[in-house]
mmCIF file of C-alpha atoms in Angstrom:
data_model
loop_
_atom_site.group_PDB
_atom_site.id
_atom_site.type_symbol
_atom_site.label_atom_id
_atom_site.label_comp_id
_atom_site.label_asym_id
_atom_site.label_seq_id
_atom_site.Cartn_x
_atom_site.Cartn_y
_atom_site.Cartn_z
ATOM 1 C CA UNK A 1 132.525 88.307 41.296
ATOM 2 C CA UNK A 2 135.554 86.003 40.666
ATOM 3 C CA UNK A 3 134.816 84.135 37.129
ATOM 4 C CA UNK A 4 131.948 86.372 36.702
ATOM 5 C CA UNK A 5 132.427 88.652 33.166
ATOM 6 C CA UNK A 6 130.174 92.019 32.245
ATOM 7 C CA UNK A 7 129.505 93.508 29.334
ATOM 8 C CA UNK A 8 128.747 97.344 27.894
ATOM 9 C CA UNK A 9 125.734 97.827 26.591
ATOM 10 C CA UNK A 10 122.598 100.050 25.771
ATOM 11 C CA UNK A 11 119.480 100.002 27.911
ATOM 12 C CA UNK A 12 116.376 101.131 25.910
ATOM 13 C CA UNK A 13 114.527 104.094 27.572
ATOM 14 C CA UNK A 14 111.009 102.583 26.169
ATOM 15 C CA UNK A 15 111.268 99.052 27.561
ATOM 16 C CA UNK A 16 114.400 98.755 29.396
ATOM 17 C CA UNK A 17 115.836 95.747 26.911
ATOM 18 C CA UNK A 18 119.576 95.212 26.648
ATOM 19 C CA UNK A 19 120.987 96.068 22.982
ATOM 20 C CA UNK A 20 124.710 95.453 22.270
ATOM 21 C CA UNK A 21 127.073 98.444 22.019
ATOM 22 C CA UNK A 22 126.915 100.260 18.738
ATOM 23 C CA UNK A 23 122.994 98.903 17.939
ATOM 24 C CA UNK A 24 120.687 101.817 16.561
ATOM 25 C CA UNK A 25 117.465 100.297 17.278
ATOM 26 C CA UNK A 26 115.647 98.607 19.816
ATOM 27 C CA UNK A 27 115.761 94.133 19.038
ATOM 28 C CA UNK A 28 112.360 94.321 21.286
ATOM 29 C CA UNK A 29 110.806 97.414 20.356
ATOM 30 C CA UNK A 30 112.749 99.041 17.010
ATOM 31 C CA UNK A 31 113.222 102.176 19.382
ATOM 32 C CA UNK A 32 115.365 104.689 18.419
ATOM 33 C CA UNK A 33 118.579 104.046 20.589
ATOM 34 C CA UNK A 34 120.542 106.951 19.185
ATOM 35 C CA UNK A 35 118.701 109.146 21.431
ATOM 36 C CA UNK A 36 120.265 106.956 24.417
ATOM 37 C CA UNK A 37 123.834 106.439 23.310
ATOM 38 C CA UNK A 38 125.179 108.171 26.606
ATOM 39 C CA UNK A 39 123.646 106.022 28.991
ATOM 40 C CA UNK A 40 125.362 103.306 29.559
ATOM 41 C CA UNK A 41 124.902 99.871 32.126
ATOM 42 C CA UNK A 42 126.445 97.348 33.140
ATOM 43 C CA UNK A 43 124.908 94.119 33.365
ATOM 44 C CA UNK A 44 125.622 90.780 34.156
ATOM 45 C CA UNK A 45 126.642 88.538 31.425
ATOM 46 C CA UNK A 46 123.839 86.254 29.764
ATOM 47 C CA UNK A 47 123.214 82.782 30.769
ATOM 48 C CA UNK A 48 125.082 80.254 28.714
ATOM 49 C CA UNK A 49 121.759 79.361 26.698
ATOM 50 C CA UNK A 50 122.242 82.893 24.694
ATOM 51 C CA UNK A 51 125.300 83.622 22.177
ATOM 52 C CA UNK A 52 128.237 84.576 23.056
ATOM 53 C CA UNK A 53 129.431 88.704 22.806
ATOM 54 C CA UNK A 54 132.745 89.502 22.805
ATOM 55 C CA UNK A 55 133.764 91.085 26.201
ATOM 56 C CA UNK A 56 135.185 94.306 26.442
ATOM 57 C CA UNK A 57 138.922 94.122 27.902
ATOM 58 C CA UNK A 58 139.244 97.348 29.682
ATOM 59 C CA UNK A 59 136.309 99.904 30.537
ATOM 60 C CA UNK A 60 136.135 103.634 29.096
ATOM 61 C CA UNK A 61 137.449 106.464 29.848
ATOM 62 C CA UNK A 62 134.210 108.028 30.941
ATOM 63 C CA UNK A 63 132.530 106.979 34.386
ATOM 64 C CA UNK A 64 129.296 105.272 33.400
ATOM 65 C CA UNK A 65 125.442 106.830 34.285
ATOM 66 C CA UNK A 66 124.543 104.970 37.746
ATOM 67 C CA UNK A 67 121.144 101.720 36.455
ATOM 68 C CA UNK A 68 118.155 103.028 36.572
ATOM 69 C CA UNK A 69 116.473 100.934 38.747
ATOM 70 C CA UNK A 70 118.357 101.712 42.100
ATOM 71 C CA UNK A 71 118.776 99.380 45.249
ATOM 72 C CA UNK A 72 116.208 100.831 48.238
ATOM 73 C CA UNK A 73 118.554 102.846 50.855
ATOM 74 C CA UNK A 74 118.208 100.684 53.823
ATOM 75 C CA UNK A 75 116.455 101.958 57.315
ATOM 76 C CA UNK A 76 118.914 102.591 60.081
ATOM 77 C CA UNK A 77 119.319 99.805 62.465
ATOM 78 C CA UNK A 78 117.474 101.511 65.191
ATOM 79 C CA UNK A 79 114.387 101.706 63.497
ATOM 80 C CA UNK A 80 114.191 98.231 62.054
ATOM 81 C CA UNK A 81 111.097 96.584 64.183
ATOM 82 C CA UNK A 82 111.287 93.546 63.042
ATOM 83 C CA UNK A 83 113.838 90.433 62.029
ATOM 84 C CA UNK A 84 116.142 88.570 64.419
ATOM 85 C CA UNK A 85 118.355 90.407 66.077
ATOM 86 C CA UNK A 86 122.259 89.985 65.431
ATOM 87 C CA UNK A 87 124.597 88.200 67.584
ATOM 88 C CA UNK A 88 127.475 90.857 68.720
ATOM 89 C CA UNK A 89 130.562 90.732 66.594
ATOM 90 C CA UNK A 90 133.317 88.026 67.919
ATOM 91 C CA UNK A 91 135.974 89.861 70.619
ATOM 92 C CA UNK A 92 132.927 92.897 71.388
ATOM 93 C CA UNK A 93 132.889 93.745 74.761
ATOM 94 C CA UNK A 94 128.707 94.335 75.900
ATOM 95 C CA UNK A 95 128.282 97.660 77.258
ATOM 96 C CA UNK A 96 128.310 97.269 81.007
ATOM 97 C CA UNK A 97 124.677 98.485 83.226
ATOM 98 C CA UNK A 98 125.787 100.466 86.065
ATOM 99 C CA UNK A 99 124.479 98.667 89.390
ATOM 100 C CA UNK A 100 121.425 100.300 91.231
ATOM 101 C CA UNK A 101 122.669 102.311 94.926
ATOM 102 C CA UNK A 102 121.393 99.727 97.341
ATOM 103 C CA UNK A 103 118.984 101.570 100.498
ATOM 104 C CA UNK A 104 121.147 100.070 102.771
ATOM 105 C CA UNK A 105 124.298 101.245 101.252
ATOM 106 C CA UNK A 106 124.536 103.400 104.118
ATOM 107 C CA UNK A 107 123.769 101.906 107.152
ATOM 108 C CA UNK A 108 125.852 100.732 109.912
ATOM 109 C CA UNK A 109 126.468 97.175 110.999
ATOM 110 C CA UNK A 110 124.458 97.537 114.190
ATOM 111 C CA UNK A 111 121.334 99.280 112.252
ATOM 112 C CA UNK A 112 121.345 96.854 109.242
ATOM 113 C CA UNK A 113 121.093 93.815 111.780
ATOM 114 C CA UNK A 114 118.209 95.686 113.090
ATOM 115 C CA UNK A 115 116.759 95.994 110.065
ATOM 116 C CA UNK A 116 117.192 92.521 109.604
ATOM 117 C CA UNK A 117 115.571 91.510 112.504
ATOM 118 C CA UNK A 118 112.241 93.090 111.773
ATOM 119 C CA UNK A 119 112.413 93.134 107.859
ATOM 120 C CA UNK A 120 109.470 94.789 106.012
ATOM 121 C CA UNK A 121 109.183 94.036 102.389
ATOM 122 C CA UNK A 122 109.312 97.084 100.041
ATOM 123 C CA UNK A 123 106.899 96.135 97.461
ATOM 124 C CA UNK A 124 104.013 95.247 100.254
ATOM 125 C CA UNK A 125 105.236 96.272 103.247
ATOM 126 C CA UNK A 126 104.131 93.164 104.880
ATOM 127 C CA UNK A 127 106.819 91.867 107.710
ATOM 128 C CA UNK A 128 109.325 89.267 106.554
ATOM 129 C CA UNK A 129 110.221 86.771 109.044
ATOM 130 C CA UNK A 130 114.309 86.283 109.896
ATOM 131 C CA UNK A 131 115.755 83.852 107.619
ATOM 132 C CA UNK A 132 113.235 83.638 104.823
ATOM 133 C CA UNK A 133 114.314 84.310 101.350
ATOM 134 C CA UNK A 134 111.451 85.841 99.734
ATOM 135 C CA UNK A 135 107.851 87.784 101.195
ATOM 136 C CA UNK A 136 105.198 85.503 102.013
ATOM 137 C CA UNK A 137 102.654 87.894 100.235
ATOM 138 C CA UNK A 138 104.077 88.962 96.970
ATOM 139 C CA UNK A 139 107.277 87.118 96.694
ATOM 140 C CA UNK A 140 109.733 89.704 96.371
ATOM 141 C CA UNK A 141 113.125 88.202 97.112
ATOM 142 C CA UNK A 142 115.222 89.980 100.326
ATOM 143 C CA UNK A 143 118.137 91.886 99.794
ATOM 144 C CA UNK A 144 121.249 90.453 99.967
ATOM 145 C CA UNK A 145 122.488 92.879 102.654
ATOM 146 C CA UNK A 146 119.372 91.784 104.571
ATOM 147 C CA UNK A 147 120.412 88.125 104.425
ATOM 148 C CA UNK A 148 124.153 89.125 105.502
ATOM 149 C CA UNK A 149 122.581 90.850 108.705
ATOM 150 C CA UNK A 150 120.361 88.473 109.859
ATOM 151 C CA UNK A 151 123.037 85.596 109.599
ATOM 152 C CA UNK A 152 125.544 88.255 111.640
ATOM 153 C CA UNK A 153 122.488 88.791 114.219
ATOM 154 C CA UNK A 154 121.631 85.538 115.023
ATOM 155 C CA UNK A 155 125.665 84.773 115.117
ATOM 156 C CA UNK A 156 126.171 87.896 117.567
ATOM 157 C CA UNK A 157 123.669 86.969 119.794
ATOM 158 C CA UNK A 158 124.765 83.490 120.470
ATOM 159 C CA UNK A 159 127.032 84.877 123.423
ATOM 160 C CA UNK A 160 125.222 84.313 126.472
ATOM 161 C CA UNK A 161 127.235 87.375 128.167
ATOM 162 C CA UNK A 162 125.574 90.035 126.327
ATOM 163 C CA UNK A 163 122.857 92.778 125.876
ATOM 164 C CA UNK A 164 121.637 95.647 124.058
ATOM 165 C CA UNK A 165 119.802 99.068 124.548
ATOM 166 C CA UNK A 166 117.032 99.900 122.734
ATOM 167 C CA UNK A 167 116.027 103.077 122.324
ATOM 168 C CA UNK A 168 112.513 103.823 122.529
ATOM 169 C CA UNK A 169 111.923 107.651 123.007
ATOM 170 C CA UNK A 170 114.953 109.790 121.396
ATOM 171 C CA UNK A 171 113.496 112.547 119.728
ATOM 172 C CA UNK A 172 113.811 111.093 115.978
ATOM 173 C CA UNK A 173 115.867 108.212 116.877
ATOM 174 C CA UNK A 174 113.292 105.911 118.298
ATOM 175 C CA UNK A 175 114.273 102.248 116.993
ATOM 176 C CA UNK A 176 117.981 102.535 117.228
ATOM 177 C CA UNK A 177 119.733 100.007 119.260
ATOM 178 C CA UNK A 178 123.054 99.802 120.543
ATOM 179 C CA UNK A 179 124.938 96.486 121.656
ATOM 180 C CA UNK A 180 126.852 95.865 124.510
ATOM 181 C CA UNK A 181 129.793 94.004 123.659
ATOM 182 C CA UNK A 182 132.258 95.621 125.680
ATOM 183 C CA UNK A 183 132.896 95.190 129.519
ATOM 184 C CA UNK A 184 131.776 98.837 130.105
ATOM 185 C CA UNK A 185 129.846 101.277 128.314
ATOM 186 C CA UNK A 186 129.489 104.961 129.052
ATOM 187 C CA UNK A 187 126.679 106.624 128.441
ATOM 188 C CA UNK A 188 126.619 110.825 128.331
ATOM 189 C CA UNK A 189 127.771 113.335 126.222
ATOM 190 C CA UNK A 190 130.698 111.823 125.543
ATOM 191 C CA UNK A 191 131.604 107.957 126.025
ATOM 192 C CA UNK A 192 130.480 104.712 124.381
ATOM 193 C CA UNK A 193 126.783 105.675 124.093
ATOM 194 C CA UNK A 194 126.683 109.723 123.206
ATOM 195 C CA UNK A 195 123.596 111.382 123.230
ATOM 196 C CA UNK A 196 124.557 115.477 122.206
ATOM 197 C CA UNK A 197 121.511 116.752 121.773
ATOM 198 C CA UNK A 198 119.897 115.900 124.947
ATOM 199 C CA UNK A 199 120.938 118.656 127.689
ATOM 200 C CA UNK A 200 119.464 116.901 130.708
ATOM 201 C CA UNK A 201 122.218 113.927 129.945
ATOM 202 C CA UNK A 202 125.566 114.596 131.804
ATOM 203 C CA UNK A 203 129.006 114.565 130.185
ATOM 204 C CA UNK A 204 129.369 110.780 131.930
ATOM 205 C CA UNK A 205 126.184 110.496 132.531
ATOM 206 C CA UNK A 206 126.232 106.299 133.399
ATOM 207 C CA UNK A 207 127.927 103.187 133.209
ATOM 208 C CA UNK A 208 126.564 100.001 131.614
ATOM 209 C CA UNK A 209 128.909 96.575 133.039
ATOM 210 C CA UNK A 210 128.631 93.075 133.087
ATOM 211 C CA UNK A 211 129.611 91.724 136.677
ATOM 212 C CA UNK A 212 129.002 87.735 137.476
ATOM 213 C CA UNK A 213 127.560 87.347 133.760
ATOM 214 C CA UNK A 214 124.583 89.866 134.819
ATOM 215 C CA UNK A 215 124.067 93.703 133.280
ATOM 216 C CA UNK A 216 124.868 96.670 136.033
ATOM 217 C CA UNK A 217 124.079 100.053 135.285
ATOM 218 C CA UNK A 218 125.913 102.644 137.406
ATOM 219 C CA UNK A 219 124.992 106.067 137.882
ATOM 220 C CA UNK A 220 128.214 108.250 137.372
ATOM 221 C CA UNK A 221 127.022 111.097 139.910
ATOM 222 C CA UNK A 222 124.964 112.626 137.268
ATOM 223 C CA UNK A 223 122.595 115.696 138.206
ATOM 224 C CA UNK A 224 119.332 114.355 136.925
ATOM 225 C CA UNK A 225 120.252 110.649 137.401
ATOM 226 C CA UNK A 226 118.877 107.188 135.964
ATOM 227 C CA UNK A 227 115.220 106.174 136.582
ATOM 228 C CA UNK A 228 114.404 102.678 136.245
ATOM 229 C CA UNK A 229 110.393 101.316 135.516
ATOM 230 C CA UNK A 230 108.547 100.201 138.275
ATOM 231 C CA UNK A 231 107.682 96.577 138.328
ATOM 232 C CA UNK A 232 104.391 96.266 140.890
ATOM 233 C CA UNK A 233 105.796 97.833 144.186
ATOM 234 C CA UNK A 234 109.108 98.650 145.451
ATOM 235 C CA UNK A 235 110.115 99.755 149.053
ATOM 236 C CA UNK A 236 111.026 103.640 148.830
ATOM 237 C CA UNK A 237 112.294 105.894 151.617
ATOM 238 C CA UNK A 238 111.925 109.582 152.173
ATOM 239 C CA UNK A 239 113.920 111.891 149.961
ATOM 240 C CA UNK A 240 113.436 109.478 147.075
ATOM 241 C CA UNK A 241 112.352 110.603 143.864
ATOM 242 C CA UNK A 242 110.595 108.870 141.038
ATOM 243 C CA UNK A 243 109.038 109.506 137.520
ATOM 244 C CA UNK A 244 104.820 109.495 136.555
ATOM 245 C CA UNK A 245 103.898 110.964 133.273
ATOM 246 C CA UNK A 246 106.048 113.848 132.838
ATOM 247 C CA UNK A 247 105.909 114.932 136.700
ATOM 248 C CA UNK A 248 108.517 114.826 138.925
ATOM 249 C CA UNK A 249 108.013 114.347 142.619
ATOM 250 C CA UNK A 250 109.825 113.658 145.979
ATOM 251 C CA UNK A 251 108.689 111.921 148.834
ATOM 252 C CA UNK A 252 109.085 113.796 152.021
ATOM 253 C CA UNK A 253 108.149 113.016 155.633
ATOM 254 C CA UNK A 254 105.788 114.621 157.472
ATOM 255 C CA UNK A 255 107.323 118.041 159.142
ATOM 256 C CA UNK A 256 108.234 118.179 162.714
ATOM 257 C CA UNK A 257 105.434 119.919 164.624
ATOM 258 C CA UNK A 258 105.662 123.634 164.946
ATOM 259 C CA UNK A 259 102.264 124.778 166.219
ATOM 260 C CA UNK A 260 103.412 125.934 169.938
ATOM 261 C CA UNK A 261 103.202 129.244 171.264
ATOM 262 C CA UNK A 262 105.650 131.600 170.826
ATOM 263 C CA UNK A 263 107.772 133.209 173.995
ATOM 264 C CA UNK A 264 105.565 135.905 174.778
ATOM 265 C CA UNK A 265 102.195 133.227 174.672
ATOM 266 C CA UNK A 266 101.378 134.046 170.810
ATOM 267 C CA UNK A 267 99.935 131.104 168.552
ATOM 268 C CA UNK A 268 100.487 131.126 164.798
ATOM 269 C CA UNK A 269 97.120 131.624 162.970
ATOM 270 C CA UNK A 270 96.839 129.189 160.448
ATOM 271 C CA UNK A 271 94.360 127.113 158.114
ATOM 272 C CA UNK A 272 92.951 123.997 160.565
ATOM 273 C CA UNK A 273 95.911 120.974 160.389
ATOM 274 C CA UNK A 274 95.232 117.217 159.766
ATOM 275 C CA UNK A 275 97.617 114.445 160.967
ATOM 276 C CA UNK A 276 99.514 113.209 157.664
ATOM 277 C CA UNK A 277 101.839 110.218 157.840
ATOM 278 C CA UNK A 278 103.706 111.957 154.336
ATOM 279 C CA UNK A 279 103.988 114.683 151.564
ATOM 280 C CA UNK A 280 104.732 114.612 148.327
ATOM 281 C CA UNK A 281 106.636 117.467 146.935
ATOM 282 C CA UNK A 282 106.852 118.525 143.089
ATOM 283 C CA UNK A 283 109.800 119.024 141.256
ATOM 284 C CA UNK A 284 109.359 121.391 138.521
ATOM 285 C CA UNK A 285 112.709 122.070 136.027
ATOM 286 C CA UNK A 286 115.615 123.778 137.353
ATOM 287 C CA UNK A 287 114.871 122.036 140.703
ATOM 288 C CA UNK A 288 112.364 124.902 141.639
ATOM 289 C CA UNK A 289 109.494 123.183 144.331
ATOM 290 C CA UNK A 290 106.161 123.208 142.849
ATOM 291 C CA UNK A 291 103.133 122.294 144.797
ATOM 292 C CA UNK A 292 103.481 119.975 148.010
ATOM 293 C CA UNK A 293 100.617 117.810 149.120
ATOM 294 C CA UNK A 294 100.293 116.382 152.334
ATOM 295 C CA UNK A 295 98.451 112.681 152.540
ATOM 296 C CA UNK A 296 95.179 112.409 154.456
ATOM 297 C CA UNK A 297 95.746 108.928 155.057
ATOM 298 C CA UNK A 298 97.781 106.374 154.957
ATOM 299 C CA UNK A 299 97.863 106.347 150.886
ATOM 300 C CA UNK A 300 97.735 108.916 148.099
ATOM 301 C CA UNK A 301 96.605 107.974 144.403
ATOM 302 C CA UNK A 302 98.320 109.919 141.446
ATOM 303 C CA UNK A 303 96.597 109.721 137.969
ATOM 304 C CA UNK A 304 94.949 112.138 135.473
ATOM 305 C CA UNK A 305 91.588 111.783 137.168
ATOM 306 C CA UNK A 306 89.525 110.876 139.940
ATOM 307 C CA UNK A 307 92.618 110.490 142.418
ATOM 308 C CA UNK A 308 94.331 112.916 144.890
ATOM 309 C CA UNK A 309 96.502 114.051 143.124
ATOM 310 C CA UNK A 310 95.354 115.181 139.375
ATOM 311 C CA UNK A 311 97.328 116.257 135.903
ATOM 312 C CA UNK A 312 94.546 116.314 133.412
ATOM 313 C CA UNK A 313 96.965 117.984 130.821
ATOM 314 C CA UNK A 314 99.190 115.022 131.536
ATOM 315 C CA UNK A 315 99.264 113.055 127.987
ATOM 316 C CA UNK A 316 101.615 110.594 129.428
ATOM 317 C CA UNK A 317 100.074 109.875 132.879
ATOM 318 C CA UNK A 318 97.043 107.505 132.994
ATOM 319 C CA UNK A 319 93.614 107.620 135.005
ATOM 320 C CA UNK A 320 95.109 105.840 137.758
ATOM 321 C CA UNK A 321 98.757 106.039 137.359
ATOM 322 C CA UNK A 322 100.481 104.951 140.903
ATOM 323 C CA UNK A 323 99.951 105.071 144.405
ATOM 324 C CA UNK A 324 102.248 106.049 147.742
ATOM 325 C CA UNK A 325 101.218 104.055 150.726
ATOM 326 C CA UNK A 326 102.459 104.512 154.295
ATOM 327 C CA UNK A 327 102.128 101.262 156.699
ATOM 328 C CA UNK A 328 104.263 101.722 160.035
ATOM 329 C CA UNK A 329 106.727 104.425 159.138
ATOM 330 C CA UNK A 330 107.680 102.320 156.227
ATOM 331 C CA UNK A 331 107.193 103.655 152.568
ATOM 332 C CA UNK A 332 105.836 101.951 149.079
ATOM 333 C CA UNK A 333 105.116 102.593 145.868
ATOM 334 C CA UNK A 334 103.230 100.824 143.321
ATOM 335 C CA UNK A 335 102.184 101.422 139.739
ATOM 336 C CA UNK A 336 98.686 101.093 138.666
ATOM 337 C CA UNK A 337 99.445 99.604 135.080
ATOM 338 C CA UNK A 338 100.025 102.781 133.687
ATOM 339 C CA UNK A 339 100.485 102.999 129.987
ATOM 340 C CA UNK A 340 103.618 104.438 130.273
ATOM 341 C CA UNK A 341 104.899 103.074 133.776
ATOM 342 C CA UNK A 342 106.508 104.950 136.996
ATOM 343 C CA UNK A 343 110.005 105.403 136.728
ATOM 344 C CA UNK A 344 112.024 105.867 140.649
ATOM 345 C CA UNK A 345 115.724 106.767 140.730
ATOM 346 C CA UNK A 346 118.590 104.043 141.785
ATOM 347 C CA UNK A 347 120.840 104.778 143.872
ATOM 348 C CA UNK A 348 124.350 104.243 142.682
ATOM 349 C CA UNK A 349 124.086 100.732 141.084
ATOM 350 C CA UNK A 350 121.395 98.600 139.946
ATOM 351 C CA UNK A 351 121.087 95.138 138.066
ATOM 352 C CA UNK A 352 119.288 94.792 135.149
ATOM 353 C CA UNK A 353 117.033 92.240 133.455
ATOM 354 C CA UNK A 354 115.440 91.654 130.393
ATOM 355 C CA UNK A 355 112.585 94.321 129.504
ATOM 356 C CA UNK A 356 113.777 96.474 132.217
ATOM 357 C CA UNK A 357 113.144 100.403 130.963
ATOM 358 C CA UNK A 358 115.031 102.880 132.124
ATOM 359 C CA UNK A 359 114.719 107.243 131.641
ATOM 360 C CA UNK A 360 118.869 108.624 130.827
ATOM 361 C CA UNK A 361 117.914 112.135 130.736
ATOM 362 C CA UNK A 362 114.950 112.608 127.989
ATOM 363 C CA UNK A 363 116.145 109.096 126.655
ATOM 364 C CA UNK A 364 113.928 106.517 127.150
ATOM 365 C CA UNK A 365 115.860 102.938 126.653
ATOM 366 C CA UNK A 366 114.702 99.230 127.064
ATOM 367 C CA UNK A 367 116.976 96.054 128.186
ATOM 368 C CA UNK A 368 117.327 92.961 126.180
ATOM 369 C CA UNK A 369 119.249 90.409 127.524
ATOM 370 C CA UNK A 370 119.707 86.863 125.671
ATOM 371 C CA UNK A 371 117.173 84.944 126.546
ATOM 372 C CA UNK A 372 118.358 81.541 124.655
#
């Protein structure tokens, strides 16, 4: 390079010595160089130790034959195994990794503080408790968006003045909640709350409120109205109606007698009658009357088996499901710890607490109230 000087020379094809320029024979081997006089190389000059050659000035005319012994042609970066790896030029910009679509890219506010407050981890599926960082069992960190949510649910439900449906039958939206935050909230087919699909809800079906700090719901004249669980026993009257299993019934007194003669001295024949106190009439859809069965006693047991009244087919009604009981013209009924409870219809306005249940059309929903 800079002071460094080269000289033209012959190579000899029998031991690859350097001879001078113009030599006929080999200094190493007395080969013939004649033979070779075209191929030409370029060398580096000798160390200072050996005698000095004159150097040539300016190169020939000719291009000179390429040195024998050729460099390797390296491998291609890519398939180099081994070696350090090279830092990335000074100003290079590193490619940039497009980020992953988060799962909850897509959820709403309300659903991802739902999800936040019962968090199951994705690599074990075991349940995450709220405010914990990573999964007890395998230690997989929770999303970010998780963390966001439950910080937002805990915040939200620091106002004592507030609730939040939950709903718990909804033909493949089971688990979705919705939160009360407003002074009313309409529930139908149109409102606050919608529910489209479901053709036994009414346009404005009814009206969740806060009055006094305390959750009303309000039925808006709808024509199936809004059937609240049965807690033990509750006073009912005749005409009410009221939810067990999937049956529909109405309590009805017992009919004014109507076994007298007729004008000309005639008497209706008829199977024997027994002295009821009630009846209980069935409700089948389209408000069609099914069967009607009159109480023997003072009481009458509904269930799937073994009571007076019997709906084996009946997935949702239990053995002993509830029971109508008449004491002194006055009317109650009480629910047998069913599985899936007895359900009677308010009337206009009712006030809610927490874990109260309630049937909007097919829509099964449950109250939660702050209990802090």
């Amino acid at each position: 390079m800079g002071n460094e000087q080269h000289e033209i020379g012959i190579v000899c094809g029998q031991c690859d010595t350097w001879s001078s320029m113009g030599a006929t024979s080999c200094t190493a081997c007395d080969n013939d160089l004649a033979l070779f006089g075209s191929r030409q190389s370029v060398l580096p000059a000798p160390l200072p130790s050996a005698p000095v050659r004159p150097a040539v000035s300016a190169r020939p005319a000719t291009t000179p034959a390429p040195p024998l012994h050729r460099p390797a042609t390296p491998l291609p970066a890519a398939a180099t195994s081994v070696g350090p790896r090279r830092a990335p030029a000074a100003g290079a910009v590193p490619a940039q990794k497009t980020p992953a679509r988060s799962e909850f890219a897509d959820l709403s506010q309300e659903e991802l503080m739902e999800q936040a407050r019962n968090y199951v981890c994705r690599s074990c599926s075991s349940g995450v408790p709220s405010g914990h960082k990573f999964c007890g069992r395998c230690g997989t960190a929770v999303p970010l968006e998780i963390m966001n949510a439950q910080t937002l649910f805990f915040g939200d439900m620091q106002n004592p003045a507030k609730a939040k449906l939950i709903l718990i039958r909804g033909e493949g939206m089971d688990g979705l909640s919705f939160h009360l935050k407003a002074e009313q909230h309409i529930v139908g087919r149109n409102g606050q709350l919608v529910f489209p699909d479901d053709p036994f809800v009414s346009p404005k079906h009814a009206n969740f409120f806060y009055r006094d700090g305390k959750l009303v719901v309000r039925d808006e004249g709808s024509l199936n109205g809004v059937y609240i669980r049965v807690r033990g026993t509750v006073d009912i009257v005749p005409s009410d109606t009221f939810l067990a299993g999937e049956q529909l019934f109405r309590l009805d007194s017992s009919p004014k007698p109507s076994d007298g003669q007729d004008p000309d001295g005639t008497y209706f024949y008829s199977s024997p009658k027994h002295p009821s106190p009630f009846r209980l009439t069935q409700i089948l859809q389209g408000g069609a009357v099914g069967m009607t069965v009159c109480a023997r006693g003072s009481s009458l047991q509904i269930g799937r088996e073994g009571g007076d009244l019997n709906f084996p087919g009946d997935l949702y009604m239990s053995g002993s499901h509830c029971r109508i009981e008449e004491s002194s013209g006055r009317f109650s009924l009480t629910d047998l710890n069913s599985r899936n409870g007895t359900y009677v219809r308010i009337k206009s306005e009712r006030e809610l607490g927490h874990g109260d249940y309630l049937f909007i059309g097919r829509k099964l929903l449950r109250v939660e109230l702050n209990t802090n």
